[in-house]
C-alpha positions as semicolon CSV with decimal commas, in nm:
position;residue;x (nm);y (nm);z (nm)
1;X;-1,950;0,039;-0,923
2;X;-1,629;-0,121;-1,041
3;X;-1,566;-0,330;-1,312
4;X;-1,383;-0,697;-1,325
5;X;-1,137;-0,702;-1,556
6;X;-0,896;-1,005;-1,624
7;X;-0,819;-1,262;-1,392
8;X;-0,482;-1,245;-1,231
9;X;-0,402;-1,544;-1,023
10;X;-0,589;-1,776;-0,737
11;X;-0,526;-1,899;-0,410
12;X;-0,336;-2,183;-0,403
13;X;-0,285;-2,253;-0,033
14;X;-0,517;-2,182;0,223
15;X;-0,461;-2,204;0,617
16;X;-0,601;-2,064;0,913
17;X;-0,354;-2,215;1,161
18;X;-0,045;-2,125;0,995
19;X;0,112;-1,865;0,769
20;X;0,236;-1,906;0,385
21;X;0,403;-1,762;0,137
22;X;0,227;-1,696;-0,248
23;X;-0,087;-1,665;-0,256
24;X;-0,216;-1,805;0,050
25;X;-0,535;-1,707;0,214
26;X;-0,653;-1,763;0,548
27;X;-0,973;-1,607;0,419
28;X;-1,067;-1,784;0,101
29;X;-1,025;-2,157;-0,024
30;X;-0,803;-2,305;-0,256
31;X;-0,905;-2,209;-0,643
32;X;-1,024;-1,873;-0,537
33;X;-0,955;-1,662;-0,810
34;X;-0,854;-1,268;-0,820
35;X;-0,931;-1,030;-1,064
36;X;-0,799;-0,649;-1,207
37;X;-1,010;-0,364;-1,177
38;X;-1,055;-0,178;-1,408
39;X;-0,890;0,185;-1,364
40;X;-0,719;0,022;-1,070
41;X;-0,368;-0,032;-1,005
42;X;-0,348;-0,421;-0,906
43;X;-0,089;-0,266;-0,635
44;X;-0,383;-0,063;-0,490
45;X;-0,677;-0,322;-0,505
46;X;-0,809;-0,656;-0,676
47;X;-1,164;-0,859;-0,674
48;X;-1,168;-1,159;-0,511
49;X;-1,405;-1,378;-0,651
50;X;-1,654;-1,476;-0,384
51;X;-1,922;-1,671;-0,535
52;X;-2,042;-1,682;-0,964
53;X;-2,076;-1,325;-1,045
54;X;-2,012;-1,199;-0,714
55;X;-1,666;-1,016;-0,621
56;X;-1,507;-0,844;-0,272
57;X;-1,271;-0,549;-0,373
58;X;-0,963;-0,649;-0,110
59;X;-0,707;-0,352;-0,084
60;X;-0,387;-0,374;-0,012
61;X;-0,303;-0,246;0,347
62;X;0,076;-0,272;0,289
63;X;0,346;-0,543;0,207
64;X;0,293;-0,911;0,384
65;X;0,645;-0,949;0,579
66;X;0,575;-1,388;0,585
67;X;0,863;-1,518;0,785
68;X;0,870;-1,882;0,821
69;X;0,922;-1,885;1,225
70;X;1,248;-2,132;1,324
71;X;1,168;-2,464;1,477
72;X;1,370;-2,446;1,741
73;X;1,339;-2,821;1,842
74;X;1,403;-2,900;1,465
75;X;1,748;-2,771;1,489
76;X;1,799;-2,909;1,806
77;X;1,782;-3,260;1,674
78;X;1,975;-3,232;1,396
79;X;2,284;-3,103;1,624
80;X;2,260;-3,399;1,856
81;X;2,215;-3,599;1,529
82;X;2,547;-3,426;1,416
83;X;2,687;-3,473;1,758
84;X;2,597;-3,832;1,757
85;X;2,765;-3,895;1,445
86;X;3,080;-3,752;1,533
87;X;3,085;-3,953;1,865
88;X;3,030;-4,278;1,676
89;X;3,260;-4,174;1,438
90;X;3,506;-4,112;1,699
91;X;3,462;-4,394;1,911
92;X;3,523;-4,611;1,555
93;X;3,882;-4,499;1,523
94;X;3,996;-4,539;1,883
95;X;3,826;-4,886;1,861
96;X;4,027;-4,951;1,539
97;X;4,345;-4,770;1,682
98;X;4,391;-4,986;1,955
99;X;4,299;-5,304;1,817
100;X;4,669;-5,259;1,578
């Protein structure tokens, strides 16, 4: 039997369709909050708070590597947007150029 100490942070994102960083949970809903054990490293293990008076011990199975993944088509558009720019831009001054 373990016992809760202090409580150490909650989720404050939850998602189970995409990944986060901080403490996100694809588990547990926003507010959730996590708790020391006592004579436990917080490194090695916390309580999740699962219901009033109820805890989960959740151990930590190694570092979470979150990498937000690139959006492609995102940076697509903004180089045509760039590209477009500069095209305007350039079709300005040989407009003005010739009209002198």
């Amino acid at each position: 039997m373990h016992t809760v100490e202090n409580e150490i942070g909650k989720v404050t994102k939850y998602s189970d369709m995409e990944q986060h960083g901080g403490n996100f949970s694809n588990a547990y809903p926003k507010g959730t909050k996590y708790f020391a054990i006592k004579g436990t490293d917080t490194k090695v293990a916390i309580a999740v708070q699962v219901d009033k008076g109820a805890y989960l011990k959740a151990v930590n199975d190694g570092e979470y590597t979150y990498q937000r993944k690139a959006n492609i088509a995102l940076y697509l558009y903004k180089a045509l947007g760039i590209l477009a720019l500069f095209i305007v831009i350039y079709l300005l001054f040989t407009s003005l150029r010739k009209k002198r």
